[in-house]
Amino acid sequence: MSIMSYNGGTVLAMAGEECVCIATDLRFGEQMTTVATDKKKVHKVSDKVYVGLAGFSSDARTMLEKIMFRKNLYELRESRKIRPKVLGEMISNLCYQHRFGSYFTEPLVAGLDPDTHKPYICAMDTIGCIASPRDFVAVGTGQEYLLGVCESYWRENMKADELFEATAQSMLSCLERDAASGWGAVVYTITKDKVNVSTIKARMD
Amino acid sequence: MACSFTGIAKNGPNPYSEMFAFKAAMKAAEAEPVWRTSRIIERQRWNPYSFEGGSTCAIAGENFAILASDTRLTQNDINILTRDGEKMHILNDSIVLATTGFYGDVLQLKKVLQSRLHKYRFDYRSDMSVDLCAELLSRNLYYRRFFPYYTGAVLAGIDEHGKGAVFSYDPIGCIERIAYSASGNAEPMIIPFLDCQIGHVTLSDEAEKPPLTLERATSLMKDAFRSAAEREITTGDKIHLIIAEAGKPIVQKFLPLRED
């Protein structure tokens, strides 16, 4: 079993019209054993910028600390909020600095631009190669399951409630088949006025 | 050491011995270079199997069964061998076999089943039912337990009661009768979609669930393959659609799919 699927976990982000959704499952395991059932893999970095870290949990945590450190330094120096695109670029650089001994985590960034409210989503591999499509990105053990359903459910210019529905249904369908993820999901719907956090029940096994 | 045939002084060291030693070392290094670890040598051994990619899918309804597959065959997941290779085979008026995996085994398996069905028809003067054929296929797969047919088989058709039937197999004949199934490279993409749309696993118990008509099943099948072809490189070119309806002849259709 690969180190990337040692702990399990899946993160998904979808973009809509002036809104983005980012969803995470809640399982934390050690191979076949479930250790915790309330482990969020999505973290708030700034007001409207969230980062998801799937993969090996210890590395994800180290990576998060490094990301927060760099982001705080950036905001202090520039005295303005970080934009999601800048954060993505920053994490990519951080990953590539460890090119020949990488952290076993695949970061995902989702957020709204603080000024224009333009949605931004991106995912990268363990060494920081960014993919920033206009529709959706997924990382983690359930990636393949998600890409199939998301391809069917994503539409252009979805409003926040439609986007939430598409994200939640995709995530639930994925959790149905991916044994390494599960125990419910948390969906963050980021709009320009507020961030809506909803916990949804899935297969609890 | 002395060398008698060279005419070189017998009491000095042999001037060729170094060269012989070098040649021997060179030969040994060529046969087994130090950088080739045992793992790599193991990997370069001949493999009796190859994989031609692609996907198939089947849905069972109240009085119908519908199967679909793409028609692309690939080599090493990248080279396209053909754009109209058929992964589905109509065995008789009520049985269709859909298989992915090693195409050589797919063809052999089809041949074995066809000859067994032919013999059954000769012996019993009637066509085999899909339930019997499902069991037959399972036994044929398990017969090769230790050198399996490397295929992900899906057998579908209309059973004796006029109901749609879909059977799913693993390469060594583990069999299950289910409402819908997929196999092949895009299986992880198609299955959660069908879970959601046909299994309704993501809906609450109170929610209204649309009935599975032939029209709905057909359009779900098309959607599933179009989204799979979008992301999965060995799936594409054409959708081969086979519809078996109780009391009607089997219908075949080819629909376009992305070709890149």
Short mmCIF file of C-alpha atoms in Angstrom, two decimals:
data_model
loop_
_atom_site.label_atom_id
_atom_site.label_comp_id
_atom_site.label_asym_id
_atom_site.label_seq_id
_atom_site.Cartn_x
_atom_site.Cartn_y
_atom_site.Cartn_z
CA MET A 1 0.00 0.00 0.00
CA SER A 2 1.32 3.41 -0.96
CA ILE A 3 2.09 6.04 1.64
CA MET A 4 -0.41 8.32 -0.10
CA SER A 5 -3.23 6.01 0.91
CA TYR A 6 -1.92 5.15 4.39
CA ASN A 7 -4.31 7.49 6.21
CA GLY A 8 -6.98 7.83 3.52
CA GLY A 9 -9.08 10.89 2.82
CA THR A 10 -10.49 12.87 -0.06
CA VAL A 11 -10.88 16.58 -0.81
CA LEU A 12 -12.95 18.10 -3.62
CA ALA A 13 -13.36 21.68 -4.82
CA MET A 14 -15.84 22.99 -7.38
CA ALA A 15 -16.16 26.46 -8.85
CA GLY A 16 -19.39 28.31 -9.60
CA GLU A 17 -20.44 31.87 -10.35
CA GLU A 18 -18.81 34.07 -7.70
CA CYS A 19 -18.75 31.10 -5.35
CA VAL A 20 -16.68 28.01 -4.69
CA CYS A 21 -17.31 24.84 -2.72
CA ILE A 22 -14.68 22.78 -0.99
CA ALA A 23 -15.56 19.47 0.62
CA THR A 24 -13.68 17.00 2.78
CA ASP A 25 -14.45 13.63 4.29
CA LEU A 26 -13.96 12.98 8.01
CA ARG A 27 -12.21 9.63 8.26
CA PHE A 28 -8.69 9.28 9.61
CA GLY A 29 -7.31 5.78 9.38
CA GLU A 30 -4.17 3.72 9.53
CA GLN A 31 -4.47 1.45 6.51
CA MET A 32 -7.57 -0.69 7.18
CA THR A 33 -8.18 0.58 10.71
CA THR A 34 -10.29 3.66 11.35
CA VAL A 35 -8.67 5.72 14.09
CA ALA A 36 -10.73 8.91 14.15
CA THR A 37 -14.00 9.98 12.56
CA ASP A 38 -13.77 13.76 12.85
CA LYS A 39 -10.64 14.62 10.90
CA LYS A 40 -11.17 17.53 8.54
CA LYS A 41 -8.66 17.82 5.74
CA VAL A 42 -9.75 21.34 4.80
CA HIS A 43 -8.32 24.32 6.67
CA LYS A 44 -9.16 27.98 6.68
CA VAL A 45 -6.16 30.04 5.65
CA SER A 46 -7.71 33.44 5.13
CA ASP A 47 -11.27 34.86 5.10
CA LYS A 48 -12.25 33.38 1.77
CA VAL A 49 -9.28 31.14 1.11
CA TYR A 50 -9.28 27.49 2.13
CA VAL A 51 -6.70 24.80 1.61
CA GLY A 52 -7.26 21.05 1.54
CA LEU A 53 -4.43 18.62 2.27
CA ALA A 54 -4.98 14.99 1.35
CA GLY A 55 -2.42 12.22 1.66
CA PHE A 56 -0.13 11.30 4.54
CA SER A 57 -1.53 13.06 7.57
CA SER A 58 1.73 13.88 9.39
CA ASP A 59 3.10 15.55 6.29
CA ALA A 60 -0.19 17.35 5.72
CA ARG A 61 0.04 18.83 9.21
CA THR A 62 3.66 19.89 8.78
CA MET A 63 2.76 21.39 5.44
CA LEU A 64 -0.15 23.30 6.97
CA GLU A 65 2.13 24.84 9.59
CA LYS A 66 4.58 25.90 6.90
CA ILE A 67 1.75 27.32 4.80
CA MET A 68 0.36 29.34 7.73
CA PHE A 69 3.82 30.66 8.57
CA ARG A 70 4.46 31.85 5.04
CA LYS A 71 0.97 33.25 4.61
CA ASN A 72 1.20 35.22 7.89
CA LEU A 73 4.56 36.59 6.85
CA TYR A 74 3.11 37.60 3.47
CA GLU A 75 0.11 39.36 5.00
CA LEU A 76 2.31 41.20 7.53
CA ARG A 77 4.74 42.38 4.92
CA GLU A 78 2.13 43.36 2.34
CA SER A 79 -0.52 44.41 4.90
CA ARG A 80 -3.32 42.98 2.76
CA LYS A 81 -5.20 39.70 2.51
CA ILE A 82 -3.66 36.94 0.46
CA ARG A 83 -5.31 36.03 -2.84
CA PRO A 84 -6.03 32.34 -3.49
CA LYS A 85 -3.91 32.35 -6.64
CA VAL A 86 -0.93 33.72 -4.70
CA LEU A 87 -1.43 31.11 -2.01
CA GLY A 88 -1.52 28.35 -4.63
CA GLU A 89 1.71 29.61 -6.13
CA MET A 90 3.25 29.88 -2.65
CA ILE A 91 2.34 26.28 -1.77
CA SER A 92 3.62 25.09 -5.14
CA ASN A 93 6.99 26.73 -4.42
CA LEU A 94 7.02 25.20 -0.96
CA CYS A 95 6.38 21.76 -2.45
CA TYR A 96 9.03 22.13 -5.12
CA GLN A 97 11.64 23.17 -2.57
CA HIS A 98 11.35 19.58 -1.37
CA ARG A 99 11.61 18.19 -4.91
CA PHE A 100 13.89 15.26 -4.00
CA GLY A 101 12.35 14.39 -0.65
CA SER A 102 8.82 15.56 -0.95
CA TYR A 103 6.03 15.76 1.59
CA PHE A 104 3.51 13.03 0.80
CA THR A 105 0.54 15.33 0.56
CA GLU A 106 -1.38 16.77 -2.36
CA PRO A 107 -2.53 20.33 -1.58
CA LEU A 108 -5.68 21.87 -2.99
CA VAL A 109 -6.60 25.54 -2.82
CA ALA A 110 -10.09 27.00 -3.18
CA GLY A 111 -11.21 30.55 -2.59
CA LEU A 112 -12.53 33.84 -3.86
CA ASP A 113 -10.37 36.75 -4.82
CA PRO A 114 -10.84 39.28 -1.95
CA ASP A 115 -11.35 42.18 -4.42
CA THR A 116 -13.00 40.79 -7.55
CA HIS A 117 -14.77 37.76 -5.98
CA LYS A 118 -13.55 35.69 -8.88
CA PRO A 119 -13.49 32.01 -7.92
CA TYR A 120 -10.16 30.19 -7.96
CA ILE A 121 -9.52 26.49 -7.49
CA CYS A 122 -6.32 24.55 -7.96
CA ALA A 123 -4.79 21.23 -7.06
CA MET A 124 -1.21 20.08 -7.26
CA ASP A 125 0.83 16.91 -6.99
CA THR A 126 3.33 16.25 -4.20
CA ILE A 127 6.04 18.30 -5.90
CA GLY A 128 3.86 21.31 -6.69
CA CYS A 129 2.73 20.98 -10.30
CA ILE A 130 -0.40 23.15 -10.34
CA ALA A 131 -3.57 22.24 -12.20
CA SER A 132 -6.08 25.06 -12.11
CA PRO A 133 -9.10 24.14 -14.24
CA ARG A 134 -12.28 26.22 -14.40
CA ASP A 135 -14.59 23.42 -13.24
CA PHE A 136 -13.48 21.15 -10.39
CA VAL A 137 -10.46 19.48 -8.81
CA ALA A 138 -10.15 16.47 -6.53
CA VAL A 139 -7.29 14.95 -4.57
CA GLY A 140 -6.91 11.98 -2.27
CA THR A 141 -7.87 8.32 -2.30
CA GLY A 142 -11.28 8.95 -3.86
CA GLN A 143 -9.99 11.10 -6.69
CA GLU A 144 -10.96 8.71 -9.49
CA TYR A 145 -14.45 8.18 -8.11
CA LEU A 146 -14.96 11.92 -7.86
CA LEU A 147 -13.71 12.82 -11.32
CA GLY A 148 -16.33 10.56 -12.90
CA VAL A 149 -19.34 11.94 -11.03
CA CYS A 150 -18.18 15.55 -11.04
CA GLU A 151 -17.86 15.40 -14.81
CA SER A 152 -21.59 14.62 -14.95
CA TYR A 153 -22.80 17.06 -12.29
CA TRP A 154 -20.78 20.19 -12.98
CA ARG A 155 -22.51 22.92 -15.02
CA GLU A 156 -21.28 26.34 -15.99
CA ASN A 157 -22.17 29.36 -13.80
CA MET A 158 -23.83 27.52 -10.94
CA LYS A 159 -25.24 29.58 -8.09
CA ALA A 160 -24.19 28.86 -4.51
CA ASP A 161 -27.09 26.50 -3.68
CA GLU A 162 -26.76 24.54 -6.93
CA LEU A 163 -23.02 24.34 -6.44
CA PHE A 164 -23.45 23.02 -2.91
CA GLU A 165 -25.86 20.36 -4.17
CA ALA A 166 -23.47 19.26 -6.93
CA THR A 167 -20.51 19.13 -4.55
CA ALA A 168 -22.39 17.28 -1.82
CA GLN A 169 -23.89 14.71 -4.21
CA SER A 170 -20.50 14.07 -5.84
CA MET A 171 -18.84 13.67 -2.46
CA LEU A 172 -21.55 11.31 -1.18
CA SER A 173 -21.32 9.15 -4.31
CA CYS A 174 -17.55 8.96 -3.87
CA LEU A 175 -17.74 8.04 -0.19
CA GLU A 176 -20.10 5.21 -1.14
CA ARG A 177 -17.29 3.40 -2.98
CA ASP A 178 -14.03 4.60 -1.45
CA ALA A 179 -13.26 2.51 1.61
CA ALA A 180 -10.37 4.74 2.71
CA SER A 181 -12.65 7.80 3.03
CA GLY A 182 -15.96 8.25 4.75
CA TRP A 183 -17.69 8.97 8.04
CA GLY A 184 -19.56 11.95 6.63
CA ALA A 185 -18.34 15.06 4.90
CA VAL A 186 -18.01 18.78 5.54
CA VAL A 187 -18.82 21.16 2.70
CA TYR A 188 -17.67 24.79 2.81
CA THR A 189 -19.65 27.01 0.44
CA ILE A 190 -17.70 30.23 -0.02
CA THR A 191 -19.65 33.21 -1.36
CA LYS A 192 -18.74 36.87 -1.33
CA ASP A 193 -20.93 37.61 1.72
CA LYS A 194 -20.40 34.54 3.85
CA VAL A 195 -18.98 31.07 4.19
CA ASN A 196 -21.54 28.36 4.80
CA VAL A 197 -20.25 25.24 6.55
CA SER A 198 -22.47 22.16 6.42
CA THR A 199 -21.75 18.72 7.78
CA ILE A 200 -23.48 15.97 5.86
CA LYS A 201 -24.09 12.41 6.86
CA ALA A 202 -22.89 9.72 4.47
CA ARG A 203 -22.27 6.04 4.87
CA MET A 204 -20.93 5.85 8.39
CA ASP A 205 -18.47 3.00 7.83
CA MET B 1 51.69 -19.52 -15.72
CA ALA B 2 52.95 -20.18 -19.15
CA CYS B 3 51.49 -20.09 -22.57
CA SER B 4 53.02 -22.60 -24.89
CA PHE B 5 51.62 -21.58 -28.28
CA THR B 6 52.47 -17.89 -28.32
CA GLY B 7 56.19 -18.20 -28.33
CA ILE B 8 56.57 -15.75 -25.50
CA ALA B 9 59.14 -16.33 -22.80
CA LYS B 10 57.93 -19.11 -20.56
CA ASN B 11 59.14 -17.75 -17.31
CA GLY B 12 57.45 -14.29 -17.32
CA PRO B 13 53.82 -13.54 -16.43
CA ASN B 14 51.43 -14.26 -19.29
CA PRO B 15 50.84 -10.95 -21.12
CA TYR B 16 47.39 -12.14 -22.31
CA SER B 17 46.07 -13.10 -18.89
CA GLU B 18 45.05 -9.53 -18.12
CA MET B 19 43.22 -9.30 -21.41
CA PHE B 20 41.40 -12.59 -20.84
CA ALA B 21 40.41 -11.44 -17.38
CA PHE B 22 39.13 -8.17 -18.80
CA LYS B 23 37.11 -9.94 -21.48
CA ALA B 24 35.56 -12.28 -18.94
CA ALA B 25 34.64 -9.37 -16.66
CA MET B 26 33.11 -7.49 -19.61
CA LYS B 27 31.00 -10.51 -20.54
CA ALA B 28 29.78 -10.91 -16.96
CA ALA B 29 28.92 -7.22 -16.73
CA GLU B 30 26.96 -7.37 -19.99
CA ALA B 31 24.98 -10.39 -18.86
CA GLU B 32 24.19 -8.97 -15.42
CA PRO B 33 25.10 -5.29 -15.00
CA VAL B 34 25.53 -4.19 -11.39
CA TRP B 35 22.87 -1.50 -11.75
CA ARG B 36 20.25 -4.08 -12.67
CA THR B 37 18.89 -5.16 -9.34
CA SER B 38 16.99 -8.40 -8.98
CA ARG B 39 13.73 -6.43 -8.92
CA ILE B 40 14.37 -4.94 -12.35
CA ILE B 41 15.41 -8.28 -13.79
CA GLU B 42 12.17 -9.73 -12.43
CA ARG B 43 10.17 -6.94 -14.08
CA GLN B 44 11.70 -7.44 -17.50
CA ARG B 45 10.57 -11.03 -17.71
CA TRP B 46 7.99 -11.83 -20.35
CA ASN B 47 4.44 -11.19 -19.26
CA PRO B 48 1.77 -13.53 -20.62
CA TYR B 49 -0.86 -10.80 -20.27
CA SER B 50 -1.41 -7.42 -21.85
CA PHE B 51 -4.19 -4.90 -21.29
CA GLU B 52 -6.13 -3.22 -24.03
CA GLY B 53 -8.09 -0.83 -21.81
CA GLY B 54 -11.63 0.40 -22.41
CA SER B 55 -14.74 0.01 -20.31
CA THR B 56 -18.08 -1.74 -20.33
CA CYS B 57 -21.22 -1.17 -18.33
CA ALA B 58 -24.58 -2.90 -17.94
CA ILE B 59 -27.92 -1.97 -16.36
CA ALA B 60 -30.78 -4.34 -15.58
CA GLY B 61 -34.35 -3.04 -15.65
CA GLU B 62 -37.75 -4.57 -14.97
CA ASN B 63 -38.11 -6.05 -18.48
CA PHE B 64 -34.90 -5.02 -20.19
CA ALA B 65 -31.14 -5.13 -19.94
CA ILE B 66 -28.92 -2.56 -21.54
CA LEU B 67 -25.20 -2.84 -22.11
CA ALA B 68 -22.66 -0.37 -23.38
CA SER B 69 -18.96 -0.36 -24.08
CA ASP B 70 -16.52 1.81 -25.92
CA THR B 71 -14.81 0.50 -29.03
CA ARG B 72 -11.23 1.62 -28.46
CA LEU B 73 -8.39 -0.86 -28.02
CA THR B 74 -5.10 0.52 -26.75
CA GLN B 75 -1.56 -0.68 -26.25
CA ASN B 76 0.32 0.56 -23.17
CA ASP B 77 -2.65 2.85 -22.45
CA ILE B 78 -1.44 5.30 -25.12
CA ASN B 79 -1.21 3.73 -28.56
CA ILE B 80 -4.56 3.19 -30.21
CA LEU B 81 -4.65 -0.28 -31.78
CA THR B 82 -8.11 0.17 -33.30
CA ARG B 83 -11.05 2.51 -33.02
CA ASP B 84 -13.67 -0.17 -33.64
CA GLY B 85 -12.76 -3.14 -31.55
CA GLU B 86 -15.83 -4.84 -30.12
CA LYS B 87 -15.86 -5.68 -26.44
CA MET B 88 -19.41 -7.01 -26.43
CA HIS B 89 -20.60 -10.25 -27.95
CA ILE B 90 -24.18 -11.37 -28.46
CA LEU B 91 -24.21 -15.04 -27.48
CA ASN B 92 -27.86 -15.78 -28.25
CA ASP B 93 -31.28 -14.06 -28.33
CA SER B 94 -31.20 -13.32 -24.61
CA ILE B 95 -27.53 -13.31 -23.53
CA VAL B 96 -24.84 -10.70 -24.13
CA LEU B 97 -21.27 -10.92 -22.86
CA ALA B 98 -19.30 -7.72 -22.24
CA THR B 99 -15.64 -7.98 -21.29
CA THR B 100 -12.59 -5.82 -20.77
CA GLY B 101 -9.03 -6.67 -19.84
CA PHE B 102 -6.72 -8.82 -21.97
CA TYR B 103 -8.33 -8.92 -25.40
CA GLY B 104 -6.75 -12.27 -26.25
CA ASP B 105 -8.47 -13.82 -23.26
CA VAL B 106 -11.69 -11.97 -24.10
CA LEU B 107 -11.79 -13.61 -27.52
CA GLN B 108 -10.87 -17.03 -26.15
CA LEU B 109 -13.52 -16.77 -23.44
CA LYS B 110 -16.12 -15.81 -26.02
CA LYS B 111 -15.13 -18.80 -28.16
CA VAL B 112 -15.35 -21.19 -25.22
CA LEU B 113 -18.80 -19.90 -24.26
CA GLN B 114 -20.06 -19.96 -27.85
CA SER B 115 -19.01 -23.57 -28.31
CA ARG B 116 -20.61 -24.60 -25.00
CA LEU B 117 -23.82 -22.81 -25.97
CA HIS B 118 -23.74 -24.50 -29.35
CA LYS B 119 -23.41 -27.90 -27.71
CA TYR B 120 -26.24 -27.08 -25.30
CA ARG B 121 -28.47 -26.18 -28.24
CA PHE B 122 -27.57 -29.44 -29.95
CA ASP B 123 -28.22 -31.50 -26.80
CA TYR B 124 -31.37 -29.84 -25.46
CA ARG B 125 -32.93 -28.31 -28.60
CA SER B 126 -33.34 -24.89 -26.94
CA ASP B 127 -31.27 -21.84 -26.16
CA MET B 128 -29.53 -21.59 -22.82
CA SER B 129 -31.03 -19.16 -20.30
CA VAL B 130 -28.96 -16.30 -18.93
CA ASP B 131 -28.90 -17.75 -15.39
CA LEU B 132 -27.41 -21.01 -16.63
CA CYS B 133 -24.91 -19.21 -18.82
CA ALA B 134 -23.89 -17.05 -15.87
CA GLU B 135 -23.07 -20.13 -13.83
CA LEU B 136 -21.31 -21.70 -16.79
CA LEU B 137 -19.12 -18.64 -17.22
CA SER B 138 -18.26 -18.59 -13.53
CA ARG B 139 -17.15 -22.24 -13.65
CA ASN B 140 -15.14 -21.66 -16.82
CA LEU B 141 -13.33 -18.77 -15.18
CA TYR B 142 -12.61 -20.71 -11.99
CA TYR B 143 -11.40 -23.69 -14.00
CA ARG B 144 -8.41 -21.51 -14.83
CA ARG B 145 -7.85 -20.50 -11.19
CA PHE B 146 -4.05 -20.54 -11.39
CA PHE B 147 -3.60 -19.13 -14.90
CA PRO B 148 -6.72 -16.98 -15.16
CA TYR B 149 -8.38 -15.39 -18.12
CA TYR B 150 -7.45 -11.78 -17.32
CA THR B 151 -10.89 -10.35 -17.98
CA GLY B 152 -13.47 -8.28 -16.14
CA ALA B 153 -16.62 -9.91 -17.46
CA VAL B 154 -20.18 -8.64 -17.30
CA LEU B 155 -22.91 -10.96 -18.50
CA ALA B 156 -26.38 -9.55 -19.11
CA GLY B 157 -29.63 -10.53 -20.70
CA ILE B 158 -33.26 -11.44 -20.13
CA ASP B 159 -33.92 -14.27 -17.70
CA GLU B 160 -36.63 -16.97 -17.87
CA HIS B 161 -39.16 -14.71 -16.13
CA GLY B 162 -38.66 -11.91 -18.64
CA LYS B 163 -36.71 -9.76 -16.20
CA GLY B 164 -33.43 -8.00 -16.94
CA ALA B 165 -30.38 -9.66 -15.45
CA VAL B 166 -26.82 -8.43 -14.96
CA PHE B 167 -24.04 -10.63 -13.60
CA SER B 168 -20.66 -9.27 -12.61
CA TYR B 169 -17.46 -11.31 -12.39
CA ASP B 170 -13.88 -11.01 -11.24
CA PRO B 171 -11.11 -12.71 -13.29
CA ILE B 172 -11.39 -16.00 -11.38
CA GLY B 173 -15.14 -16.38 -11.48
CA CYS B 174 -16.53 -14.77 -8.34
CA ILE B 175 -20.12 -14.06 -9.46
CA GLU B 176 -22.79 -11.65 -8.29
CA ARG B 177 -26.21 -10.76 -9.72
CA ILE B 178 -26.68 -7.00 -9.39
CA ALA B 179 -28.83 -4.20 -10.77
CA TYR B 180 -25.99 -2.45 -12.57
CA SER B 181 -22.32 -3.07 -13.12
CA ALA B 182 -19.28 -1.67 -14.87
CA SER B 183 -15.87 -3.06 -15.62
CA GLY B 184 -12.65 -1.80 -17.12
CA ASN B 185 -10.47 1.24 -16.72
CA ALA B 186 -13.35 3.69 -16.21
CA GLU B 187 -15.13 1.48 -13.69
CA PRO B 188 -14.30 3.75 -10.70
CA MET B 189 -15.75 6.69 -12.65
CA ILE B 190 -18.95 5.03 -13.87
CA ILE B 191 -19.96 3.09 -10.76
CA PRO B 192 -20.41 6.04 -8.31
CA PHE B 193 -22.48 7.83 -10.96
CA LEU B 194 -24.82 4.85 -11.29
CA ASP B 195 -24.87 4.46 -7.49
CA CYS B 196 -26.24 7.98 -7.35
CA GLN B 197 -28.67 7.80 -10.29
CA ILE B 198 -29.94 4.22 -10.13
CA GLY B 199 -29.06 3.05 -6.63
CA HIS B 200 -30.19 6.44 -5.18
CA VAL B 201 -27.70 5.94 -2.35
CA THR B 202 -27.20 9.67 -1.83
CA LEU B 203 -30.92 10.46 -1.51
CA SER B 204 -32.80 10.44 1.75
CA ASP B 205 -35.46 7.77 2.30
CA GLU B 206 -38.34 10.24 1.85
CA ALA B 207 -37.08 11.67 -1.44
CA GLU B 208 -39.00 10.81 -4.59
CA LYS B 209 -37.09 8.37 -6.78
CA PRO B 210 -37.65 8.32 -10.54
CA PRO B 211 -38.48 4.86 -11.98
CA LEU B 212 -35.87 3.20 -14.17
CA THR B 213 -37.33 3.18 -17.66
CA LEU B 214 -35.50 2.04 -20.76
CA GLU B 215 -35.21 5.66 -21.94
CA ARG B 216 -33.72 6.77 -18.63
CA ALA B 217 -31.29 3.85 -18.53
CA THR B 218 -30.16 4.60 -22.08
CA SER B 219 -29.53 8.26 -21.42
CA LEU B 220 -27.74 7.49 -18.13
CA MET B 221 -25.53 5.07 -20.02
CA LYS B 222 -24.64 7.72 -22.59
CA ASP B 223 -23.91 10.27 -19.86
CA ALA B 224 -21.73 7.79 -17.98
CA PHE B 225 -19.63 7.04 -21.04
CA ARG B 226 -19.35 10.64 -22.15
CA SER B 227 -18.05 11.73 -18.75
CA ALA B 228 -15.73 8.72 -18.53
CA ALA B 229 -14.31 9.45 -22.00
CA GLU B 230 -13.64 13.00 -20.85
CA ARG B 231 -11.13 11.86 -18.21
CA GLU B 232 -10.08 8.30 -19.01
CA ILE B 233 -7.74 8.06 -21.98
CA THR B 234 -8.30 4.42 -22.92
CA THR B 235 -12.06 4.95 -23.21
CA GLY B 236 -13.33 6.66 -26.35
CA ASP B 237 -14.10 6.59 -30.09
CA LYS B 238 -17.59 5.04 -30.08
CA ILE B 239 -20.26 3.86 -27.68
CA HIS B 240 -21.49 0.41 -28.60
CA LEU B 241 -25.00 0.09 -27.19
CA ILE B 242 -26.90 -3.18 -26.96
CA ILE B 243 -30.51 -3.22 -25.77
CA ALA B 244 -32.20 -6.49 -24.87
CA GLU B 245 -35.93 -6.19 -24.19
CA ALA B 246 -38.19 -9.05 -23.13
CA GLY B 247 -40.03 -10.50 -26.12
CA LYS B 248 -38.16 -8.36 -28.64
CA PRO B 249 -35.04 -8.97 -30.70
CA ILE B 250 -31.75 -7.52 -29.46
CA VAL B 251 -31.02 -4.04 -30.81
CA GLN B 252 -27.51 -2.71 -31.47
CA LYS B 253 -26.45 0.89 -31.88
CA PHE B 254 -23.22 2.81 -32.32
CA LEU B 255 -22.98 6.37 -31.05
CA PRO B 256 -20.07 8.77 -31.47
CA LEU B 257 -17.73 9.48 -28.55
CA ARG B 258 -14.69 11.70 -28.34
CA GLU B 259 -11.79 10.39 -30.40
CA ASP B 260 -8.79 12.06 -28.72
#
